Amino acid sequence: MSGKAAVEDYMTREVQTVSPTDSVADVAKRIVESDGHNGFPVCEGRKVEGFVTARDLLLADDEALIFTVMSEDIIVAHPDMGVNEAARVILRSGIQKLPVVDDAGNLVGIISNTDVIRSQIERATPEKVGKLMRTLEQIHGITVHQERDAVELSDLIPTQARVYADELEGRQYELERGLAEPLVVIDNEGTLLLADGHHRVMAADRLGIEEMDAYIIVVDDPIELGMQRTAEKEGLESIADIDVVDYARHPLVETTKRLQQD
């Protein structure tokens, strides 16, 4: 993705809402039974009237109506608003979600702090791709070009022999919540080398996902690549050959833990 990322690119379009005349008990039950919701926009039709959170319900009577406890002084985002601007609003206001409304004031989506984080991670991938493309051209004296497509996980040849169990759990958590950062794959005359995304691929495989979005670097003049020789030497023919290490922490986790102890 190029250019300025907008809220509409990352917002959730199917938004669960509650009515001003719903009871506190009913909304509290919805929060308890939901998957990770701690509040809802309060709407009359498509118009946003307020926002109610679990905290608003804590001391309220079960029979009280939502319009008596909801926050009416709410902050909203516009679909054309930049994701970075939305991130600043979320940070400064201390809230986790912004209702997104159109020019007519109708609810069209919601953007959360998780969506903002996802946008930053996904937008970092093209920089990785560009750097790898330049490296391949400089080292091997070849030309390459980039494509974007879905790839079958069963067609990928890994270039990394092991992944870490703790990081794998984290990637699985992300995938279950919609963070699908594209893979980086090198297409060398039909041989698909997985250059970046080994933890993501293994997590996806655990979840029964068969294909993933990828940036594909196509080698215009096929050549034997060093990473391909390394994969062959280590007997890596498919993602089934990747070992899951559960006796050591991922280096990032180790570093984070060490910083917390210092």
mmCIF file of C-alpha atoms in Angstrom:
data_model
loop_
_atom_site.group_PDB
_atom_site.id
_atom_site.type_symbol
_atom_site.label_atom_id
_atom_site.label_comp_id
_atom_site.label_asym_id
_atom_site.label_seq_id
_atom_site.Cartn_x
_atom_site.Cartn_y
_atom_site.Cartn_z
ATOM 1 C CA MET A 1 0.000 0.000 0.000
ATOM 2 C CA SER A 2 1.326 3.415 -0.902
ATOM 3 C CA GLY A 3 0.363 6.913 0.112
ATOM 4 C CA LYS A 4 -1.463 7.965 3.233
ATOM 5 C CA ALA A 5 -3.392 5.205 4.982
ATOM 6 C CA ALA A 6 -6.955 6.270 5.754
ATOM 7 C CA VAL A 7 -9.277 5.166 8.532
ATOM 8 C CA GLU A 8 -11.606 3.540 5.971
ATOM 9 C CA ASP A 9 -8.771 1.188 4.949
ATOM 10 C CA TYR A 10 -8.531 -0.347 8.424
ATOM 11 C CA MET A 11 -11.841 0.246 10.197
ATOM 12 C CA THR A 12 -14.285 -2.559 10.969
ATOM 13 C CA ARG A 13 -17.368 -2.020 8.839
ATOM 14 C CA GLU A 14 -19.753 -4.425 10.542
ATOM 15 C CA VAL A 15 -20.300 -2.694 13.874
ATOM 16 C CA GLN A 16 -22.334 -4.046 16.761
ATOM 17 C CA THR A 17 -24.432 -1.303 18.317
ATOM 18 C CA VAL A 18 -26.986 -0.892 21.089
ATOM 19 C CA SER A 19 -30.089 1.253 21.347
ATOM 20 C CA PRO A 20 -30.574 4.156 23.794
ATOM 21 C CA THR A 21 -33.612 2.298 25.162
ATOM 22 C CA ASP A 22 -31.839 -1.013 25.799
ATOM 23 C CA SER A 23 -31.506 -1.898 29.475
ATOM 24 C CA VAL A 24 -28.240 -1.942 31.380
ATOM 25 C CA ALA A 25 -28.745 -5.640 32.115
ATOM 26 C CA ASP A 26 -29.174 -6.524 28.439
ATOM 27 C CA VAL A 27 -26.075 -4.612 27.347
ATOM 28 C CA ALA A 28 -24.007 -6.001 30.229
ATOM 29 C CA LYS A 29 -24.989 -9.498 29.118
ATOM 30 C CA ARG A 30 -23.915 -8.717 25.542
ATOM 31 C CA ILE A 31 -20.538 -7.506 26.757
ATOM 32 C CA VAL A 32 -20.004 -10.648 28.836
ATOM 33 C CA GLU A 33 -21.009 -12.936 25.954
ATOM 34 C CA SER A 34 -19.083 -11.051 23.275
ATOM 35 C CA ASP A 35 -15.606 -11.815 21.989
ATOM 36 C CA GLY A 36 -13.539 -8.991 23.410
ATOM 37 C CA HIS A 37 -16.095 -6.154 23.367
ATOM 38 C CA ASN A 38 -15.975 -3.767 26.313
ATOM 39 C CA GLY A 39 -18.453 -1.273 24.943
ATOM 40 C CA PHE A 40 -20.723 -0.318 22.041
ATOM 41 C CA PRO A 41 -21.762 2.753 20.071
ATOM 42 C CA VAL A 42 -25.289 3.771 21.016
ATOM 43 C CA CYS A 43 -27.327 4.420 17.871
ATOM 44 C CA GLU A 44 -30.788 5.593 16.945
ATOM 45 C CA GLY A 45 -31.099 4.139 13.474
ATOM 46 C CA ARG A 46 -27.693 4.891 11.918
ATOM 47 C CA LYS A 47 -27.086 8.053 13.952
ATOM 48 C CA VAL A 48 -24.567 7.801 16.778
ATOM 49 C CA GLU A 49 -26.080 9.159 19.989
ATOM 50 C CA GLY A 50 -23.347 8.108 22.393
ATOM 51 C CA PHE A 51 -21.024 5.339 23.537
ATOM 52 C CA VAL A 52 -21.404 2.988 26.475
ATOM 53 C CA THR A 53 -18.626 0.973 28.116
ATOM 54 C CA ALA A 54 -18.542 -1.736 30.758
ATOM 55 C CA ARG A 55 -17.318 0.896 33.209
ATOM 56 C CA ASP A 56 -20.465 2.972 32.627
ATOM 57 C CA LEU A 57 -22.571 -0.027 33.650
ATOM 58 C CA LEU A 58 -20.773 -0.947 36.858
ATOM 59 C CA LEU A 59 -22.858 1.013 39.359
ATOM 60 C CA ALA A 60 -26.022 1.371 37.272
ATOM 61 C CA ASP A 61 -29.313 -0.363 38.059
ATOM 62 C CA ASP A 62 -30.063 -3.356 35.831
ATOM 63 C CA GLU A 63 -33.345 -1.831 34.716
ATOM 64 C CA ALA A 64 -31.875 1.581 33.868
ATOM 65 C CA LEU A 65 -31.917 2.527 30.188
ATOM 66 C CA ILE A 66 -28.688 3.027 28.298
ATOM 67 C CA PHE A 67 -29.337 6.666 27.394
ATOM 68 C CA THR A 68 -29.172 7.494 31.128
ATOM 69 C CA VAL A 69 -25.650 6.098 31.562
ATOM 70 C CA MET A 70 -24.004 6.445 28.145
ATOM 71 C CA SER A 71 -21.363 9.050 27.320
ATOM 72 C CA GLU A 72 -22.871 11.666 25.017
ATOM 73 C CA ASP A 73 -19.716 13.753 24.586
ATOM 74 C CA ILE A 74 -18.069 11.308 22.204
ATOM 75 C CA ILE A 75 -15.152 11.587 19.803
ATOM 76 C CA VAL A 76 -15.631 10.223 16.299
ATOM 77 C CA ALA A 77 -13.472 9.730 13.224
ATOM 78 C CA HIS A 78 -14.204 10.296 9.538
ATOM 79 C CA PRO A 79 -13.464 7.597 6.903
ATOM 80 C CA ASP A 80 -11.033 9.949 5.112
ATOM 81 C CA MET A 81 -9.103 10.736 8.284
ATOM 82 C CA GLY A 82 -5.506 9.505 8.301
ATOM 83 C CA VAL A 83 -4.762 6.472 10.465
ATOM 84 C CA ASN A 84 -1.921 8.368 12.131
ATOM 85 C CA GLU A 85 -4.307 11.176 13.087
ATOM 86 C CA ALA A 86 -6.769 8.635 14.470
ATOM 87 C CA ALA A 87 -3.910 7.072 16.457
ATOM 88 C CA ARG A 88 -3.128 10.438 18.046
ATOM 89 C CA VAL A 89 -6.784 10.949 18.988
ATOM 90 C CA ILE A 90 -6.953 7.472 20.544
ATOM 91 C CA LEU A 91 -3.728 8.078 22.474
ATOM 92 C CA ARG A 92 -4.654 11.527 23.754
ATOM 93 C CA SER A 93 -8.211 10.650 24.689
ATOM 94 C CA GLY A 94 -7.338 7.384 26.400
ATOM 95 C CA ILE A 95 -10.166 5.540 24.631
ATOM 96 C CA GLN A 96 -9.769 2.277 22.747
ATOM 97 C CA LYS A 97 -12.262 2.695 19.899
ATOM 98 C CA LEU A 98 -13.520 5.528 17.710
ATOM 99 C CA PRO A 99 -16.887 5.321 15.944
ATOM 100 C CA VAL A 100 -16.443 6.307 12.281
ATOM 101 C CA VAL A 101 -19.189 8.498 10.803
ATOM 102 C CA ASP A 102 -19.739 9.866 7.299
ATOM 103 C CA ASP A 103 -20.572 13.438 6.293
ATOM 104 C CA ALA A 104 -24.216 12.850 7.176
ATOM 105 C CA GLY A 105 -23.324 11.662 10.666
ATOM 106 C CA ASN A 106 -24.193 8.033 9.949
ATOM 107 C CA LEU A 107 -22.176 5.244 11.527
ATOM 108 C CA VAL A 108 -20.079 3.479 8.855
ATOM 109 C CA GLY A 109 -17.492 1.692 10.962
ATOM 110 C CA ILE A 110 -15.322 1.664 14.037
ATOM 111 C CA ILE A 111 -11.537 1.876 14.401
ATOM 112 C CA SER A 112 -9.681 0.598 17.445
ATOM 113 C CA ASN A 113 -6.165 0.857 18.794
ATOM 114 C CA THR A 114 -5.648 -2.705 17.518
ATOM 115 C CA ASP A 115 -6.561 -1.578 13.983
ATOM 116 C CA VAL A 116 -4.048 1.270 14.242
ATOM 117 C CA ILE A 117 -1.281 -1.118 15.302
ATOM 118 C CA ARG A 118 -2.225 -3.441 12.434
ATOM 119 C CA SER A 119 -1.944 -0.578 9.950
ATOM 120 C CA GLN A 120 1.564 0.294 11.102
ATOM 121 C CA ILE A 121 2.775 -3.312 10.948
ATOM 122 C CA GLU A 122 1.270 -3.963 7.521
ATOM 123 C CA ARG A 123 2.586 -0.702 6.073
ATOM 124 C CA ALA A 124 6.122 -1.580 7.194
ATOM 125 C CA THR A 125 6.166 -4.665 4.952
ATOM 126 C CA PRO A 126 6.630 -2.802 1.617
ATOM 127 C CA GLU A 127 9.815 -1.234 3.007
ATOM 128 C CA LYS A 128 11.123 -4.722 3.772
ATOM 129 C CA VAL A 129 10.235 -5.849 0.261
ATOM 130 C CA GLY A 130 11.988 -2.900 -1.375
ATOM 131 C CA LYS A 131 15.139 -3.492 0.644
ATOM 132 C CA LEU A 132 15.192 -7.204 -0.234
ATOM 133 C CA MET A 133 14.663 -6.456 -3.930
ATOM 134 C CA ARG A 134 17.594 -4.035 -3.980
ATOM 135 C CA THR A 135 19.772 -6.534 -2.115
ATOM 136 C CA LEU A 136 18.989 -9.336 -4.586
ATOM 137 C CA GLU A 137 19.756 -7.095 -7.561
ATOM 138 C CA GLN A 138 23.017 -5.820 -6.089
ATOM 139 C CA ILE A 139 24.364 -9.177 -4.895
ATOM 140 C CA HIS A 140 23.373 -11.280 -7.911
ATOM 141 C CA GLY A 141 23.387 -8.643 -10.652
ATOM 142 C CA ILE A 142 19.830 -9.529 -11.665
ATOM 143 C CA THR A 143 16.563 -7.678 -12.173
ATOM 144 C CA VAL A 144 13.399 -8.426 -10.225
ATOM 145 C CA HIS A 145 9.873 -7.082 -10.089
ATOM 146 C CA GLN A 146 7.105 -7.187 -7.502
ATOM 147 C CA GLU A 147 3.638 -8.706 -7.651
ATOM 148 C CA ARG A 148 0.874 -9.038 -5.068
ATOM 149 C CA ASP A 149 -1.168 -12.218 -4.893
ATOM 150 C CA ALA A 150 -2.363 -15.038 -2.667
ATOM 151 C CA VAL A 151 -0.056 -18.044 -2.337
ATOM 152 C CA GLU A 152 -0.825 -21.603 -1.329
ATOM 153 C CA LEU A 153 1.047 -22.459 1.875
ATOM 154 C CA SER A 154 1.669 -25.962 0.554
ATOM 155 C CA ASP A 155 3.683 -24.475 -2.349
ATOM 156 C CA LEU A 156 6.140 -22.592 -0.133
ATOM 157 C CA ILE A 157 9.721 -23.640 0.524
ATOM 158 C CA PRO A 158 10.885 -22.274 3.875
ATOM 159 C CA THR A 159 14.276 -20.613 4.287
ATOM 160 C CA GLN A 160 14.197 -20.808 8.076
ATOM 161 C CA ALA A 161 14.525 -24.149 9.846
ATOM 162 C CA ARG A 162 12.798 -23.304 13.127
ATOM 163 C CA VAL A 163 10.215 -21.077 14.753
ATOM 164 C CA TYR A 164 9.596 -20.301 18.424
ATOM 165 C CA ALA A 165 6.517 -21.641 20.201
ATOM 166 C CA ASP A 166 5.851 -18.439 22.157
ATOM 167 C CA GLU A 167 6.006 -16.253 19.040
ATOM 168 C CA LEU A 168 3.873 -18.801 17.199
ATOM 169 C CA GLU A 169 1.142 -18.436 19.815
ATOM 170 C CA GLY A 170 1.320 -14.663 19.434
ATOM 171 C CA ARG A 171 0.978 -14.870 15.645
ATOM 172 C CA GLN A 172 -1.975 -17.221 15.977
ATOM 173 C CA TYR A 173 -3.652 -14.730 18.333
ATOM 174 C CA GLU A 174 -3.078 -11.958 15.776
ATOM 175 C CA LEU A 175 -4.454 -13.973 12.870
ATOM 176 C CA GLU A 176 -7.581 -14.841 14.828
ATOM 177 C CA ARG A 177 -8.130 -11.105 15.319
ATOM 178 C CA GLY A 178 -7.578 -10.030 11.743
ATOM 179 C CA LEU A 179 -3.903 -9.076 11.649
ATOM 180 C CA ALA A 180 -2.868 -10.717 8.383
ATOM 181 C CA GLU A 181 0.445 -9.099 7.549
ATOM 182 C CA PRO A 182 1.389 -10.189 3.984
ATOM 183 C CA LEU A 183 4.162 -12.721 3.507
ATOM 184 C CA VAL A 184 7.268 -11.973 1.455
ATOM 185 C CA VAL A 185 7.937 -14.643 -1.163
ATOM 186 C CA ILE A 186 10.594 -14.947 -3.871
ATOM 187 C CA ASP A 187 9.468 -16.587 -7.113
ATOM 188 C CA ASN A 188 12.536 -18.070 -8.783
ATOM 189 C CA GLU A 189 11.259 -19.762 -11.965
ATOM 190 C CA GLY A 190 8.226 -21.187 -10.174
ATOM 191 C CA THR A 191 10.065 -22.113 -6.978
ATOM 192 C CA LEU A 192 8.419 -20.126 -4.187
ATOM 193 C CA LEU A 193 10.877 -19.306 -1.419
ATOM 194 C CA LEU A 194 9.417 -17.954 1.806
ATOM 195 C CA ALA A 195 11.666 -15.014 2.641
ATOM 196 C CA ASP A 196 9.655 -13.487 5.499
ATOM 197 C CA GLY A 197 6.703 -14.783 7.519
ATOM 198 C CA HIS A 198 7.649 -18.207 8.858
ATOM 199 C CA HIS A 199 5.830 -17.743 12.166
ATOM 200 C CA ARG A 200 2.772 -16.383 10.349
ATOM 201 C CA VAL A 201 2.702 -19.363 7.978
ATOM 202 C CA MET A 202 2.991 -21.899 10.778
ATOM 203 C CA ALA A 203 0.291 -20.137 12.792
ATOM 204 C CA ALA A 204 -1.972 -20.044 9.730
ATOM 205 C CA ASP A 205 -1.369 -23.760 9.135
ATOM 206 C CA ARG A 206 -2.442 -24.498 12.711
ATOM 207 C CA LEU A 207 -5.660 -22.573 12.082
ATOM 208 C CA GLY A 208 -6.391 -24.502 8.899
ATOM 209 C CA ILE A 209 -5.669 -21.542 6.606
ATOM 210 C CA GLU A 210 -4.485 -22.791 3.206
ATOM 211 C CA GLU A 211 -3.454 -19.568 1.468
ATOM 212 C CA MET A 212 -2.221 -16.125 2.467
ATOM 213 C CA ASP A 213 -1.689 -12.745 0.867
ATOM 214 C CA ALA A 214 1.913 -12.127 -0.188
ATOM 215 C CA TYR A 215 4.316 -9.695 -1.767
ATOM 216 C CA ILE A 216 5.964 -11.795 -4.464
ATOM 217 C CA ILE A 217 9.413 -10.820 -5.707
ATOM 218 C CA VAL A 218 9.738 -12.356 -9.171
ATOM 219 C CA VAL A 219 13.263 -13.035 -10.417
ATOM 220 C CA ASP A 220 13.272 -11.982 -14.081
ATOM 221 C CA ASP A 221 16.325 -14.076 -14.985
ATOM 222 C CA PRO A 222 16.284 -17.231 -12.816
ATOM 223 C CA ILE A 223 19.481 -17.854 -10.884
ATOM 224 C CA GLU A 224 20.578 -20.155 -8.063
ATOM 225 C CA LEU A 225 20.066 -18.142 -4.899
ATOM 226 C CA GLY A 226 22.057 -18.595 -1.728
ATOM 227 C CA MET A 227 18.959 -18.974 0.431
ATOM 228 C CA GLN A 228 17.703 -21.667 -1.925
ATOM 229 C CA ARG A 229 20.950 -23.620 -1.562
ATOM 230 C CA THR A 230 20.734 -23.259 2.223
ATOM 231 C CA ALA A 231 17.166 -24.564 2.242
ATOM 232 C CA GLU A 232 18.207 -27.596 0.199
ATOM 233 C CA LYS A 233 21.188 -28.224 2.475
ATOM 234 C CA GLU A 234 18.950 -28.188 5.570
ATOM 235 C CA GLY A 235 16.342 -30.444 3.938
ATOM 236 C CA LEU A 236 13.624 -27.795 3.852
ATOM 237 C CA GLU A 237 11.089 -28.768 1.212
ATOM 238 C CA SER A 238 7.824 -27.600 2.786
ATOM 239 C CA ILE A 239 6.559 -25.856 5.914
ATOM 240 C CA ALA A 240 6.145 -29.314 7.472
ATOM 241 C CA ASP A 241 9.944 -29.391 7.746
ATOM 242 C CA ILE A 242 10.041 -26.371 10.082
ATOM 243 C CA ASP A 243 10.768 -27.269 13.721
ATOM 244 C CA VAL A 244 8.847 -25.579 16.527
ATOM 245 C CA VAL A 245 11.237 -24.690 19.367
ATOM 246 C CA ASP A 246 9.541 -24.781 22.758
ATOM 247 C CA TYR A 247 12.630 -24.847 24.972
ATOM 248 C CA ALA A 248 13.787 -21.301 24.196
ATOM 249 C CA ARG A 249 12.155 -17.913 23.885
ATOM 250 C CA HIS A 250 11.977 -15.875 20.710
ATOM 251 C CA PRO A 251 14.864 -13.315 20.750
ATOM 252 C CA LEU A 252 12.386 -10.415 20.867
ATOM 253 C CA VAL A 253 10.691 -11.884 23.941
ATOM 254 C CA GLU A 254 14.069 -12.490 25.569
ATOM 255 C CA THR A 255 15.088 -8.884 24.950
ATOM 256 C CA THR A 256 11.782 -7.533 26.258
ATOM 257 C CA LYS A 257 11.977 -9.678 29.377
ATOM 258 C CA ARG A 258 15.577 -8.602 29.998
ATOM 259 C CA LEU A 259 14.667 -4.922 29.658
ATOM 260 C CA GLN A 260 11.846 -5.379 32.165
ATOM 261 C CA GLN A 261 14.270 -6.904 34.680
ATOM 262 C CA ASP A 262 16.933 -4.199 34.309
#
